[in-house]
Short mmCIF file of N, CA and C in Angstrom, two decimals:
data_model
loop_
_atom_site.label_atom_id
_atom_site.label_comp_id
_atom_site.label_asym_id
_atom_site.label_seq_id
_atom_site.Cartn_x
_atom_site.Cartn_y
_atom_site.Cartn_z
N MET A 338 -14.24 -3.54 -0.40
CA MET A 338 -13.01 -2.85 -0.01
C MET A 338 -13.55 -1.19 0.22
N LYS A 339 -14.20 -0.86 -0.93
CA LYS A 339 -14.48 0.08 -0.91
C LYS A 339 -15.51 0.87 0.11
N ASN A 340 -16.27 -0.30 0.83
CA ASN A 340 -16.97 0.29 1.71
C ASN A 340 -16.51 0.28 3.02
N ARG A 341 -15.30 -0.49 3.17
CA ARG A 341 -14.77 -0.58 4.31
C ARG A 341 -13.93 0.41 4.34
N LYS A 342 -13.39 1.26 3.39
CA LYS A 342 -12.58 2.05 3.11
C LYS A 342 -13.76 3.38 3.90
N LYS A 343 -15.01 3.41 3.31
CA LYS A 343 -15.67 4.45 3.58
C LYS A 343 -15.91 4.40 5.10
N ILE A 344 -15.94 3.56 5.78
CA ILE A 344 -16.35 2.95 7.03
C ILE A 344 -15.19 3.58 7.86
N LEU A 345 -13.86 3.32 7.49
CA LEU A 345 -12.62 3.84 8.28
C LEU A 345 -12.55 5.28 8.19
N ILE A 346 -12.69 5.88 6.99
CA ILE A 346 -12.87 7.18 6.95
C ILE A 346 -13.83 7.89 7.83
N ILE A 347 -15.19 7.50 7.78
CA ILE A 347 -16.32 8.23 8.76
C ILE A 347 -16.00 8.04 10.27
N ASN A 348 -15.32 6.78 10.44
CA ASN A 348 -14.91 6.49 11.54
C ASN A 348 -13.47 7.25 12.23
N ALA A 349 -12.56 7.66 11.23
CA ALA A 349 -11.83 8.72 11.58
C ALA A 349 -12.24 9.86 11.90
N ILE A 350 -12.80 10.57 11.36
CA ILE A 350 -13.80 12.01 11.57
C ILE A 350 -14.82 11.79 13.07
N GLY A 351 -15.34 11.00 12.84
CA GLY A 351 -15.93 10.78 14.14
C GLY A 351 -15.00 10.67 15.45
N SER A 352 -14.01 9.71 15.34
CA SER A 352 -12.92 9.83 16.54
C SER A 352 -12.36 11.45 17.09
N PHE A 353 -12.35 11.70 15.78
CA PHE A 353 -11.78 13.43 15.98
C PHE A 353 -12.94 14.12 16.98
N GLY A 354 -14.22 14.16 16.62
CA GLY A 354 -15.18 14.66 16.88
C GLY A 354 -15.35 14.36 18.45
N TRP A 355 -15.14 13.06 18.60
CA TRP A 355 -15.32 12.38 20.11
C TRP A 355 -14.50 12.81 20.75
N THR A 356 -13.13 12.71 20.33
CA THR A 356 -12.30 13.04 21.29
C THR A 356 -12.02 14.59 21.87
N ILE A 357 -12.49 15.38 20.76
CA ILE A 357 -13.06 16.90 21.07
C ILE A 357 -13.82 16.93 22.52
N PHE A 358 -14.91 16.37 22.31
CA PHE A 358 -16.47 16.19 23.12
C PHE A 358 -15.72 15.57 24.52
N PHE A 359 -14.92 14.32 24.43
CA PHE A 359 -14.40 14.28 25.83
C PHE A 359 -13.32 14.94 26.31
N VAL A 360 -12.47 15.74 25.69
CA VAL A 360 -11.97 16.27 26.14
C VAL A 360 -12.77 17.82 26.65
N LEU A 361 -13.34 17.95 26.20
CA LEU A 361 -14.29 19.40 27.01
C LEU A 361 -15.17 18.76 28.37
N GLN A 362 -15.58 17.39 28.28
CA GLN A 362 -16.27 16.79 29.54
C GLN A 362 -15.42 16.49 30.33
N GLY A 363 -14.07 16.31 30.12
CA GLY A 363 -12.76 16.36 31.39
C GLY A 363 -12.90 14.67 31.45
N ASP A 364 -13.41 13.68 30.47
CA ASP A 364 -13.33 12.38 30.40
C ASP A 364 -11.78 11.82 29.91
N LEU A 365 -10.85 11.86 30.59
CA LEU A 365 -9.50 11.38 30.24
C LEU A 365 -9.36 9.84 29.66
N MET A 366 -10.33 8.95 30.44
CA MET A 366 -10.58 7.72 29.54
C MET A 366 -10.66 7.67 28.33
N CYS A 367 -12.26 8.02 27.97
CA CYS A 367 -12.50 8.23 26.80
C CYS A 367 -11.83 9.04 25.61
N MET A 368 -11.02 9.96 26.01
CA MET A 368 -10.17 10.98 25.61
C MET A 368 -8.89 10.20 24.56
N PHE A 369 -8.40 9.31 25.77
CA PHE A 369 -7.15 8.40 25.15
C PHE A 369 -7.70 7.38 24.32
N THR A 370 -8.88 6.87 24.46
CA THR A 370 -9.37 6.13 23.53
C THR A 370 -9.73 6.34 22.13
N GLY A 371 -10.10 8.04 22.09
CA GLY A 371 -10.66 8.45 21.00
C GLY A 371 -9.33 9.10 20.50
N VAL A 372 -8.17 9.38 20.98
CA VAL A 372 -6.94 9.71 20.15
C VAL A 372 -6.49 8.23 19.70
N ILE A 373 -6.33 7.04 20.63
CA ILE A 373 -5.80 6.02 20.10
C ILE A 373 -6.68 5.86 18.75
N GLY A 374 -7.90 5.76 19.15
CA GLY A 374 -8.55 5.24 17.51
C GLY A 374 -8.59 6.12 16.52
N LEU A 375 -8.12 7.19 16.97
CA LEU A 375 -8.24 7.95 15.20
C LEU A 375 -6.83 7.61 14.92
N ILE A 376 -5.99 7.42 15.17
CA ILE A 376 -4.42 6.84 14.76
C ILE A 376 -4.10 5.71 14.46
N ARG A 377 -4.99 4.65 15.05
CA ARG A 377 -5.42 3.11 14.69
C ARG A 377 -6.67 3.24 12.78
N THR A 378 -7.35 3.85 13.37
CA THR A 378 -8.10 4.20 11.86
C THR A 378 -7.09 4.65 10.76
N ILE A 379 -6.56 5.79 11.26
CA ILE A 379 -5.47 6.08 10.06
C ILE A 379 -4.44 5.11 9.69
N ILE A 380 -4.21 4.48 10.43
CA ILE A 380 -2.91 3.43 9.74
C ILE A 380 -4.04 1.94 9.31
N PHE A 381 -4.77 1.50 9.62
CA PHE A 381 -5.64 0.26 9.20
C PHE A 381 -6.23 0.65 8.18
N SER A 382 -6.33 2.30 7.87
CA SER A 382 -7.09 2.13 6.42
C SER A 382 -5.88 2.24 5.32
N PHE A 383 -4.56 1.76 5.87
CA PHE A 383 -3.88 1.50 4.74
C PHE A 383 -3.44 0.05 4.80
N ARG A 384 -4.20 -0.63 5.03
CA ARG A 384 -3.90 -2.33 5.26
C ARG A 384 -4.04 -2.75 3.84
N THR A 385 -4.77 -1.97 3.00
CA THR A 385 -5.14 -2.72 1.89
C THR A 385 -4.19 -2.81 0.66
N ASN A 386 -3.39 -1.67 1.11
CA ASN A 386 -2.45 -1.03 -0.12
C ASN A 386 -1.22 -1.08 0.19
N HIS A 387 -1.12 -1.51 1.47
CA HIS A 387 0.47 -1.08 2.07
C HIS A 387 0.97 -2.12 3.03
N ALA A 388 1.97 -2.98 2.63
CA ALA A 388 2.62 -4.14 3.26
C ALA A 388 2.79 -4.10 4.95
N TRP A 389 3.51 -2.56 5.11
CA TRP A 389 3.57 -2.61 6.37
C TRP A 389 2.61 -2.53 7.30
N ALA A 390 1.27 -1.70 6.88
CA ALA A 390 0.19 -1.93 7.42
C ALA A 390 -0.17 -3.04 7.91
N LYS A 391 -0.36 -3.89 7.06
CA LYS A 391 -1.10 -5.60 7.78
C LYS A 391 -0.71 -6.10 8.37
N SER A 392 0.72 -5.90 8.91
CA SER A 392 1.05 -6.66 10.01
C SER A 392 0.15 -7.01 11.49
N ILE A 393 0.26 -7.86 11.73
CA ILE A 393 -0.64 -8.30 12.91
C ILE A 393 -0.01 -7.77 14.17
N VAL A 394 1.15 -7.27 13.87
CA VAL A 394 2.22 -5.94 15.40
C VAL A 394 0.59 -4.78 15.51
N TRP A 395 0.60 -4.53 14.39
CA TRP A 395 -0.40 -3.37 14.68
C TRP A 395 -1.54 -3.32 15.62
N LEU A 396 -2.29 -4.23 15.40
CA LEU A 396 -3.33 -5.11 16.14
C LEU A 396 -2.98 -4.63 17.93
N PHE A 397 -1.82 -5.93 18.23
CA PHE A 397 -1.57 -5.89 19.16
C PHE A 397 -0.84 -4.74 20.12
N VAL A 398 -0.51 -4.07 19.44
CA VAL A 398 0.73 -2.12 19.43
C VAL A 398 -1.24 -1.74 20.14
N PHE A 399 -2.14 -1.21 19.47
CA PHE A 399 -3.32 -0.81 19.38
C PHE A 399 -4.13 -1.14 20.60
N LEU A 400 -3.91 -2.57 20.59
CA LEU A 400 -4.91 -3.17 21.74
C LEU A 400 -3.92 -3.27 23.24
N GLY A 401 -2.35 -3.17 23.36
CA GLY A 401 -1.90 -2.64 24.10
C GLY A 401 -1.85 -1.46 24.43
N LEU A 402 -1.74 -0.57 23.68
CA LEU A 402 -2.16 0.95 24.23
C LEU A 402 -3.61 1.45 24.45
N ASN A 403 -4.82 0.84 24.14
CA ASN A 403 -6.13 0.81 24.80
C ASN A 403 -5.52 0.25 26.40
N VAL A 404 -5.38 -0.58 26.83
CA VAL A 404 -5.23 -1.21 27.94
C VAL A 404 -4.22 -0.36 28.76
N PHE A 405 -2.99 -0.01 28.47
CA PHE A 405 -2.13 0.36 28.72
C PHE A 405 -3.08 2.01 29.42
N PHE A 406 -3.80 2.71 28.84
CA PHE A 406 -4.20 4.12 28.71
C PHE A 406 -5.27 4.07 29.71
N SER A 407 -6.12 2.89 29.66
CA SER A 407 -7.40 2.75 30.07
C SER A 407 -7.20 2.72 31.56
N VAL A 408 -6.09 1.44 32.08
CA VAL A 408 -5.63 1.72 33.45
C VAL A 408 -4.88 2.53 34.08
N LEU A 409 -4.11 3.52 33.40
CA LEU A 409 -3.84 4.87 33.79
C LEU A 409 -4.31 5.69 33.97
N SER A 410 -5.65 5.49 33.08
CA SER A 410 -6.72 6.61 33.24
C SER A 410 -7.77 6.21 34.08
N PHE A 411 -8.04 4.72 35.09
CA PHE A 411 -9.02 4.36 35.14
C PHE A 411 -9.58 4.80 36.49
N ASP A 412 -10.86 5.56 36.54
CA ASP A 412 -11.71 6.32 37.60
C ASP A 412 -12.75 5.63 38.17
N SER A 413 -13.82 4.59 37.33
CA SER A 413 -14.72 4.34 38.18
C SER A 413 -15.16 2.82 37.31
N TRP A 414 -15.86 2.25 37.70
CA TRP A 414 -16.68 0.95 37.22
C TRP A 414 -17.17 1.39 35.70
N ARG A 415 -17.84 2.54 35.84
CA ARG A 415 -18.19 3.19 34.33
C ARG A 415 -16.89 2.82 33.04
N ASP A 416 -15.74 3.36 33.15
CA ASP A 416 -14.58 3.05 32.56
C ASP A 416 -14.22 1.78 31.87
N ILE A 417 -15.02 0.83 32.19
CA ILE A 417 -14.89 -0.74 31.34
C ILE A 417 -15.40 -0.34 30.27
N PHE A 418 -16.19 0.32 30.13
CA PHE A 418 -17.06 0.37 28.68
C PHE A 418 -16.30 0.86 27.62
N PRO A 419 -15.80 1.97 27.64
CA PRO A 419 -14.58 2.66 26.76
C PRO A 419 -13.21 1.46 26.25
N LEU A 420 -13.15 0.81 27.71
CA LEU A 420 -12.12 -0.12 27.38
C LEU A 420 -12.41 -1.29 26.78
N LEU A 421 -13.72 -2.03 26.45
CA LEU A 421 -14.37 -2.88 25.99
C LEU A 421 -14.63 -2.21 24.32
N GLY A 422 -15.30 -0.98 24.54
CA GLY A 422 -15.73 -0.41 23.35
C GLY A 422 -14.63 -0.50 22.08
N SER A 423 -13.41 0.26 22.71
CA SER A 423 -12.06 0.48 22.18
C SER A 423 -11.24 -0.64 21.64
N VAL A 424 -11.41 -1.55 22.41
CA VAL A 424 -10.95 -3.39 22.11
C VAL A 424 -11.51 -3.55 20.98
N MET A 425 -12.54 -3.59 20.88
CA MET A 425 -13.86 -4.30 20.01
C MET A 425 -13.68 -3.28 18.55
N ALA A 426 -13.02 -1.90 18.84
CA ALA A 426 -12.98 -1.45 17.61
C ALA A 426 -12.01 -1.54 17.20
N THR A 427 -10.92 -1.77 17.84
CA THR A 427 -9.66 -2.69 17.10
C THR A 427 -9.70 -3.40 16.90
N ILE A 428 -10.21 -4.33 16.91
CA ILE A 428 -10.30 -5.61 16.59
C ILE A 428 -11.17 -5.59 15.13
N SER A 429 -12.38 -4.94 15.19
CA SER A 429 -13.03 -4.73 14.24
C SER A 429 -12.65 -3.95 13.10
N PHE A 430 -11.80 -2.97 13.46
CA PHE A 430 -11.46 -2.18 11.90
C PHE A 430 -9.82 -3.55 11.64
N TYR A 431 -9.21 -4.25 12.26
CA TYR A 431 -8.41 -4.66 11.52
C TYR A 431 -8.78 -5.47 10.95
N MET A 432 -9.88 -6.24 10.84
CA MET A 432 -10.45 -6.83 10.02
C MET A 432 -11.17 -6.58 8.90
N ILE A 433 -10.62 -7.48 7.41
CA ILE A 433 -11.06 -6.66 6.26
C ILE A 433 -12.42 -6.97 5.65
N LYS A 434 -13.30 -7.89 5.86
CA LYS A 434 -14.17 -8.51 5.22
C LYS A 434 -15.27 -7.22 6.06
N GLU A 435 -15.98 -6.95 5.04
CA GLU A 435 -17.16 -5.64 5.89
C GLU A 435 -18.13 -6.43 6.80
N LYS A 436 -18.34 -7.71 6.78
CA LYS A 436 -19.37 -8.00 7.57
C LYS A 436 -18.83 -8.52 8.62
N HIS A 437 -17.65 -8.76 8.76
CA HIS A 437 -17.03 -9.07 10.07
C HIS A 437 -16.53 -7.43 10.97
N VAL A 438 -16.22 -6.77 9.76
CA VAL A 438 -16.06 -5.12 10.32
C VAL A 438 -17.38 -4.75 11.02
N ARG A 439 -18.30 -5.41 10.40
CA ARG A 439 -19.87 -4.47 10.85
C ARG A 439 -20.45 -5.19 12.26
N ALA A 440 -19.89 -6.75 12.30
CA ALA A 440 -20.41 -7.46 13.29
C ALA A 440 -19.68 -6.99 14.77
N CYS A 441 -18.36 -6.94 14.61
CA CYS A 441 -17.55 -6.37 15.71
C CYS A 441 -17.96 -4.92 16.14
N SER A 442 -18.20 -4.25 15.17
CA SER A 442 -18.78 -2.96 15.26
C SER A 442 -19.97 -2.45 16.41
N PHE A 443 -20.89 -3.41 15.82
CA PHE A 443 -22.03 -3.77 16.52
C PHE A 443 -22.04 -3.82 18.33
N ILE A 444 -21.10 -4.98 18.74
CA ILE A 444 -20.71 -4.53 20.27
C ILE A 444 -19.92 -3.79 20.64
N CYS A 445 -19.01 -3.17 19.45
CA CYS A 445 -18.28 -2.04 20.00
C CYS A 445 -19.25 -0.42 20.26
N TYR A 446 -20.04 -1.21 19.75
CA TYR A 446 -20.89 0.48 19.49
C TYR A 446 -22.17 0.29 21.16
N LEU A 447 -22.03 -0.83 21.04
CA LEU A 447 -23.00 -1.18 22.35
C LEU A 447 -22.53 -0.70 23.59
N MET A 448 -21.18 -0.97 23.67
CA MET A 448 -20.23 -0.50 24.63
C MET A 448 -20.35 0.72 25.07
N TRP A 449 -19.95 1.57 24.02
CA TRP A 449 -20.39 3.12 23.91
C TRP A 449 -21.28 3.37 24.35
N MET A 450 -22.56 2.73 24.07
CA MET A 450 -24.09 3.26 24.27
C MET A 450 -24.26 3.08 25.42
N PHE A 451 -23.48 1.72 26.26
CA PHE A 451 -23.85 1.72 27.54
C PHE A 451 -22.41 2.67 28.69
N ASN A 452 -21.93 2.98 27.94
CA ASN A 452 -20.69 4.55 28.46
C ASN A 452 -21.49 5.59 28.31
N SER A 453 -22.38 6.28 27.11
CA SER A 453 -23.23 7.39 27.74
C SER A 453 -24.06 7.00 28.40
N LEU A 454 -24.84 6.23 28.79
CA LEU A 454 -25.94 5.69 29.56
C LEU A 454 -25.22 5.79 30.74
N SER A 455 -24.23 5.20 31.12
CA SER A 455 -23.65 5.11 32.49
C SER A 455 -23.11 6.71 32.88
N LYS A 456 -22.81 7.48 31.85
CA LYS A 456 -21.86 8.87 32.34
C LYS A 456 -22.88 9.92 32.06
N VAL A 457 -24.57 9.48 31.52
CA VAL A 457 -25.25 10.45 31.13
C VAL A 457 -24.60 11.51 30.09
N TYR A 458 -24.49 11.15 29.29
CA TYR A 458 -23.88 11.67 27.93
C TYR A 458 -25.16 11.43 27.31
N TRP A 459 -26.15 12.44 27.21
CA TRP A 459 -27.19 12.12 26.22
C TRP A 459 -26.94 12.47 24.91
N ILE A 460 -26.39 13.48 24.66
CA ILE A 460 -25.76 13.41 23.04
C ILE A 460 -25.16 12.70 22.65
N ALA A 461 -24.63 12.10 23.23
CA ALA A 461 -23.46 10.81 23.01
C ALA A 461 -24.16 9.25 22.59
N LEU A 462 -25.41 9.23 23.72
CA LEU A 462 -26.24 8.26 23.82
C LEU A 462 -27.38 8.38 22.17
N ALA A 463 -27.43 9.80 21.90
CA ALA A 463 -28.25 9.62 20.57
C ALA A 463 -27.37 9.24 19.37
N SER A 464 -26.46 9.51 19.47
CA SER A 464 -25.33 9.54 18.45
C SER A 464 -25.38 7.80 18.41
N ASP A 465 -25.06 6.88 19.54
CA ASP A 465 -24.76 5.57 19.45
C ASP A 465 -25.88 4.58 19.19
N ILE A 466 -26.93 5.20 19.58
CA ILE A 466 -28.22 4.64 18.88
C ILE A 466 -28.50 4.91 17.47
N ILE A 467 -27.86 5.98 17.01
CA ILE A 467 -28.49 6.04 15.70
C ILE A 467 -26.79 5.24 14.65
N THR A 468 -25.87 5.35 15.40
CA THR A 468 -25.08 4.54 14.94
C THR A 468 -25.24 3.16 15.09
N LEU A 469 -25.68 2.53 16.09
CA LEU A 469 -25.69 1.03 16.23
C LEU A 469 -27.16 0.53 15.28
N SER A 470 -28.07 1.71 14.98
CA SER A 470 -29.08 1.30 14.13
C SER A 470 -28.33 1.04 12.49
N SER A 471 -27.90 1.90 12.28
CA SER A 471 -26.80 1.90 10.77
C SER A 471 -26.03 0.63 11.02
N VAL A 472 -25.62 0.47 12.05
CA VAL A 472 -24.69 -1.12 11.73
C VAL A 472 -25.72 -2.48 11.90
N VAL A 473 -26.76 -2.62 12.51
CA VAL A 473 -28.21 -3.30 12.21
C VAL A 473 -28.55 -3.42 10.99
N ILE A 474 -28.61 -2.43 10.37
CA ILE A 474 -29.35 -2.34 9.10
C ILE A 474 -28.41 -2.45 8.15
N GLY A 475 -26.93 -2.24 8.31
CA GLY A 475 -25.87 -2.75 7.41
C GLY A 475 -25.82 -4.12 7.74
N LEU A 476 -25.62 -5.10 8.53
CA LEU A 476 -25.77 -6.28 8.82
C LEU A 476 -27.11 -7.13 7.90
N ILE A 477 -28.32 -6.40 8.60
CA ILE A 477 -29.23 -7.04 7.67
C ILE A 477 -29.12 -6.78 5.89
N ARG A 478 -28.83 -5.83 5.55
CA ARG A 478 -28.43 -5.71 3.79
C ARG A 478 -27.40 -6.55 3.70
N TYR A 479 -26.55 -6.92 4.34
CA TYR A 479 -25.44 -7.75 3.55
C TYR A 479 -26.03 -8.97 4.01
N ARG A 480 -26.75 -9.55 4.71
CA ARG A 480 -27.61 -10.58 5.15
C ARG A 480 -28.35 -10.98 3.60
N LYS A 481 -29.01 -9.92 3.16
CA LYS A 481 -30.01 -10.25 2.13
C LYS A 481 -29.31 -10.26 1.02
N GLN A 482 -27.93 -9.70 1.19
CA GLN A 482 -27.34 -9.32 -0.20
C GLN A 482 -26.91 -10.42 -0.50
N ASN A 483 -26.08 -11.37 0.19
CA ASN A 483 -25.79 -12.69 0.46
C ASN A 483 -26.85 -13.84 -0.06
N ALA A 484 -28.00 -13.46 0.63
CA ALA A 484 -29.16 -14.61 0.15
C ALA A 484 -29.40 -14.67 -0.96
N GLU A 485 -29.93 -13.37 -1.42
CA GLU A 485 -30.11 -13.31 -2.96
C GLU A 485 -29.07 -13.91 -4.09
N GLU A 486 -27.73 -13.91 -3.95
CA GLU A 486 -26.44 -14.09 -4.56
C GLU A 486 -26.69 -15.68 -4.47
N LYS A 487 -26.96 -16.48 -3.48
CA LYS A 487 -26.85 -17.50 -3.23
C LYS A 487 -28.03 -18.32 -4.26
N GLN A 488 -29.35 -17.60 -4.50
CA GLN A 488 -30.31 -18.03 -5.14
C GLN A 488 -30.04 -18.02 -6.59
#
């Protein structure tokens, strides 16, 4: 649970930074997903301690907001990547188990990497590669830890 909380706090800080980046780039689609992501992360961080935040309604609220604002600001085929990335992030951060959070995060950040490639955001691409590497390392570490516990 402690690691999940850390993941969510780091994600909230990252969402804020990326929202500013996308505003400066004039990318409304990514800006909307960043704002929704920041609010989502804050609410989901309360899931372990507050009954109101545990409701599955939040999952559907944030999925709906992502789809609504994505359709509203859809500009080209490349905008499918932030939509898929934000949907996977919403599903990922709704989960409680760290292993599941990391596995869904892998798909999420892969979509953001494709977004960065398609829109030629080199700084974002570098960040996405680092984040993907971190997720893979976390999954490997988690797998090793489970294998050692079973022995």
